[in-house]
CSV table of C-alpha atoms in Angstrom, one decimal:
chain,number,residue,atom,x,y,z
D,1,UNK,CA,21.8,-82.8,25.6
D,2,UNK,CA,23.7,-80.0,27.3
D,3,UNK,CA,26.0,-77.3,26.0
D,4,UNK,CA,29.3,-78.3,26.4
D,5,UNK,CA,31.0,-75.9,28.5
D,6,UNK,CA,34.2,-76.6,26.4
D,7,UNK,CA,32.6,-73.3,24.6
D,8,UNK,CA,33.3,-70.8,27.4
D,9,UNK,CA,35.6,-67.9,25.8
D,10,UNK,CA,34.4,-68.5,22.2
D,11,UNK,CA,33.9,-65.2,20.3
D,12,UNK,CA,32.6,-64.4,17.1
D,13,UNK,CA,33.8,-62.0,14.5
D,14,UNK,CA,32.9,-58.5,15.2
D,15,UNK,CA,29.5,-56.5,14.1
D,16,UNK,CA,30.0,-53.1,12.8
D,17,UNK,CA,26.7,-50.6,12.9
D,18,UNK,CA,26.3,-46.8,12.1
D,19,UNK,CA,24.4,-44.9,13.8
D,20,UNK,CA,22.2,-42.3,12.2
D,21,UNK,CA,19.6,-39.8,13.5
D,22,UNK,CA,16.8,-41.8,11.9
D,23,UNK,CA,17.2,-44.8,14.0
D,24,UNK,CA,17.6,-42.8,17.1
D,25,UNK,CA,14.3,-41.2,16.9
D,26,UNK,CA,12.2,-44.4,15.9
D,27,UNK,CA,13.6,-45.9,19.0
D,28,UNK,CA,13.4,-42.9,21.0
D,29,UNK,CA,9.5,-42.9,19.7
D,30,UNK,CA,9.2,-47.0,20.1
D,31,UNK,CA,10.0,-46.3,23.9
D,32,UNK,CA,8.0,-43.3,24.2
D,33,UNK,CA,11.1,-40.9,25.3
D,34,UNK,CA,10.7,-37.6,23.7
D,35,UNK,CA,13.8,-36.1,25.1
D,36,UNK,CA,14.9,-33.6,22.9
D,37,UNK,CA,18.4,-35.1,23.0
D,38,UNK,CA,16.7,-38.1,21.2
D,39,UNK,CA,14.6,-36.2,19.0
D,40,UNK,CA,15.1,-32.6,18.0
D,41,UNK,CA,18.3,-32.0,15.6
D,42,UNK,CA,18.2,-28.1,16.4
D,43,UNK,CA,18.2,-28.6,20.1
D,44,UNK,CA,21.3,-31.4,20.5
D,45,UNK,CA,23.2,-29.1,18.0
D,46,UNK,CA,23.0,-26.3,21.1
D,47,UNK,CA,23.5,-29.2,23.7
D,48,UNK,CA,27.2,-30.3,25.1
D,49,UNK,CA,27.1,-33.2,22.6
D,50,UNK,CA,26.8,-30.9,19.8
D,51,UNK,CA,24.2,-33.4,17.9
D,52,UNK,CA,21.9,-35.7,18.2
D,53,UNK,CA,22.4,-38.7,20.9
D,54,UNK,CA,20.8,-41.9,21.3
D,55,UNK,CA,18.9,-43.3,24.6
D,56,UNK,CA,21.6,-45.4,26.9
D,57,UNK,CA,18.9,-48.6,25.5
D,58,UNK,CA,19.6,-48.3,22.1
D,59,UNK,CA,22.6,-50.5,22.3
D,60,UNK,CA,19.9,-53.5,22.0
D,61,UNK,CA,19.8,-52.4,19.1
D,62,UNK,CA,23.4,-53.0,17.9
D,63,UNK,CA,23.8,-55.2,20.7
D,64,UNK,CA,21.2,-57.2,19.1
D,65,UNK,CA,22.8,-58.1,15.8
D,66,UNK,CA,25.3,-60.4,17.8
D,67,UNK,CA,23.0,-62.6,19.2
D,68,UNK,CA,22.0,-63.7,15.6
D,69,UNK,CA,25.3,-65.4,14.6
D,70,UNK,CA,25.5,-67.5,18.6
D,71,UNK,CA,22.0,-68.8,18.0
D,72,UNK,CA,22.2,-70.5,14.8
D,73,UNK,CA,26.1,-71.5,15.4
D,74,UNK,CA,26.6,-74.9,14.4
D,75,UNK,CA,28.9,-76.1,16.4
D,76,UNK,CA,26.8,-74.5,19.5
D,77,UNK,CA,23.9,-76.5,18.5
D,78,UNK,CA,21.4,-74.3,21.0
D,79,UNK,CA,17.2,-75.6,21.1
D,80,UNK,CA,16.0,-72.7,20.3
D,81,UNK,CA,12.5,-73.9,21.0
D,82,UNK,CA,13.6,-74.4,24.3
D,83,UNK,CA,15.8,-71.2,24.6
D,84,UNK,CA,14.3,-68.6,26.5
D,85,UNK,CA,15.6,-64.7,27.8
D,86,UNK,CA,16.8,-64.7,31.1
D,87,UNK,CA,18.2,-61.8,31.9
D,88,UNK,CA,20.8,-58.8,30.7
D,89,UNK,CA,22.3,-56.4,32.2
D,90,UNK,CA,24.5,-53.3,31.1
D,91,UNK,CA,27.0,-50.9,32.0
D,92,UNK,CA,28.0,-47.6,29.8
D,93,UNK,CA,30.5,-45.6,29.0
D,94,UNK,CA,30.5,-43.0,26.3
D,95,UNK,CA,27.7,-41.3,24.6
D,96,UNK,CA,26.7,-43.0,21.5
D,97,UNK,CA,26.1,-40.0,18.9
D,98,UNK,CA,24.4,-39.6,15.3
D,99,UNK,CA,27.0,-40.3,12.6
D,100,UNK,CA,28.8,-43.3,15.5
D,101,UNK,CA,30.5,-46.1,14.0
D,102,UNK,CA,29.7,-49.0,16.9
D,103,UNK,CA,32.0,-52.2,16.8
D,104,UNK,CA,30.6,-54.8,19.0
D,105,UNK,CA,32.2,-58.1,19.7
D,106,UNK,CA,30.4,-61.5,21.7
D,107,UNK,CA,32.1,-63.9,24.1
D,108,UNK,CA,30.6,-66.8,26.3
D,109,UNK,CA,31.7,-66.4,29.7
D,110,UNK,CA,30.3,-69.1,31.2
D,111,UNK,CA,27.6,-72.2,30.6
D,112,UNK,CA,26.3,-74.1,33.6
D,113,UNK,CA,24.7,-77.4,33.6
D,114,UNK,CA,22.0,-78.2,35.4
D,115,UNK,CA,19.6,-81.0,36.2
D,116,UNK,CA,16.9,-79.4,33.4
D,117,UNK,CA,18.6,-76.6,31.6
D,118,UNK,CA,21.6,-75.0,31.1
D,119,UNK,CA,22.6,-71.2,31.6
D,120,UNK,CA,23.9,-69.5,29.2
D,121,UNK,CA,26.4,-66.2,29.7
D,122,UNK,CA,27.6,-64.4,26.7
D,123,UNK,CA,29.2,-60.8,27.2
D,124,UNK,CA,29.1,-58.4,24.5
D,125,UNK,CA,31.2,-55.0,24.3
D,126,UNK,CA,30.9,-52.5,22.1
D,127,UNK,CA,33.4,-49.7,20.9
D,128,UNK,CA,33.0,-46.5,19.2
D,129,UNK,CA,35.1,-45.8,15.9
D,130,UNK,CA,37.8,-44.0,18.7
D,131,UNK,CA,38.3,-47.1,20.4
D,132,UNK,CA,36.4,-46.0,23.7
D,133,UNK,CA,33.8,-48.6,25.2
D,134,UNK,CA,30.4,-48.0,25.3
D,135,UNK,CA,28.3,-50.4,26.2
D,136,UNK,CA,29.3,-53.7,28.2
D,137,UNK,CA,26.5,-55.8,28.2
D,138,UNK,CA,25.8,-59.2,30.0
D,139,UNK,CA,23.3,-61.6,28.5
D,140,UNK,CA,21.6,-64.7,30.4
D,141,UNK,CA,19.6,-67.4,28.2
D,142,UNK,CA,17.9,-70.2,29.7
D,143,UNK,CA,17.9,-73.7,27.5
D,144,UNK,CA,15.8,-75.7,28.6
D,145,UNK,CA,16.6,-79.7,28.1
């Protein structure tokens, strides 16, 4: 059955995450970046950012929380057996620093039906506690029918 693209523009509420230096350096480890911006308290309290910063990728990582609540919406129904990654893509804006409060929000901008699967476009944006953007991030699934 496919989605009904009746859902394009439907949000969910908003995921807050704070940021601490912990996190940073597991994922800075997990993808083998040892930049010292990532890492190394006593050098990114010298650097222009004044702490510690986390690697333009970590926004997966509060990005990630908002894919939970669209795949077992109810009313989206999505096969997740059949739901597979397509693609993402992301643009940033501010640094995201130790001690961040990140407010991300999800929207679907789009579903296309096909002959044997739909395409799924959800956008996610993501805010720091002053209100500035700092991640945009585009997210394709594939469901398969």
């Amino acid at each position: 059955m496919a989605i009904d693209t009746k859902f394009i523009g439907k949000t969910w509420p908003e995921i807050s995450y704070d940021v601490c230096k912990e996190k940073i350096r597991e994922y800075a480890k997990a993808i083998k970046n040892p930049d010292p911006h990532f890492v190394d308290e006593a050098f990114a309290k010298k650097s222009k950012y004044g702490r510690i910063i986390a690697p333009p990728t970590f926004c997966v990582v509060f990005g990630g929380a908002l894919m939970e609540p669209i795949f077992f919406d109810n009313e989206l129904n999505l096969n997740l057996m059949m739901l597979v990654h397509g693609e993402q893509e992301f643009e940033f804006f501010e640094v995201v620093k130790d001690r961040d409060t990140i407010t991300s929000t999800a929207k679907i901008t789009d579903i296309v039906n096909k002959e044997k699967l739909d395409v799924l476009t959800i956008e996610a944006l993501s805010k720091n506690q002053h209100g500035r953007n700092v991640c945009r991030g585009i997210y394709t699934f594939v469901v398969r029918k």
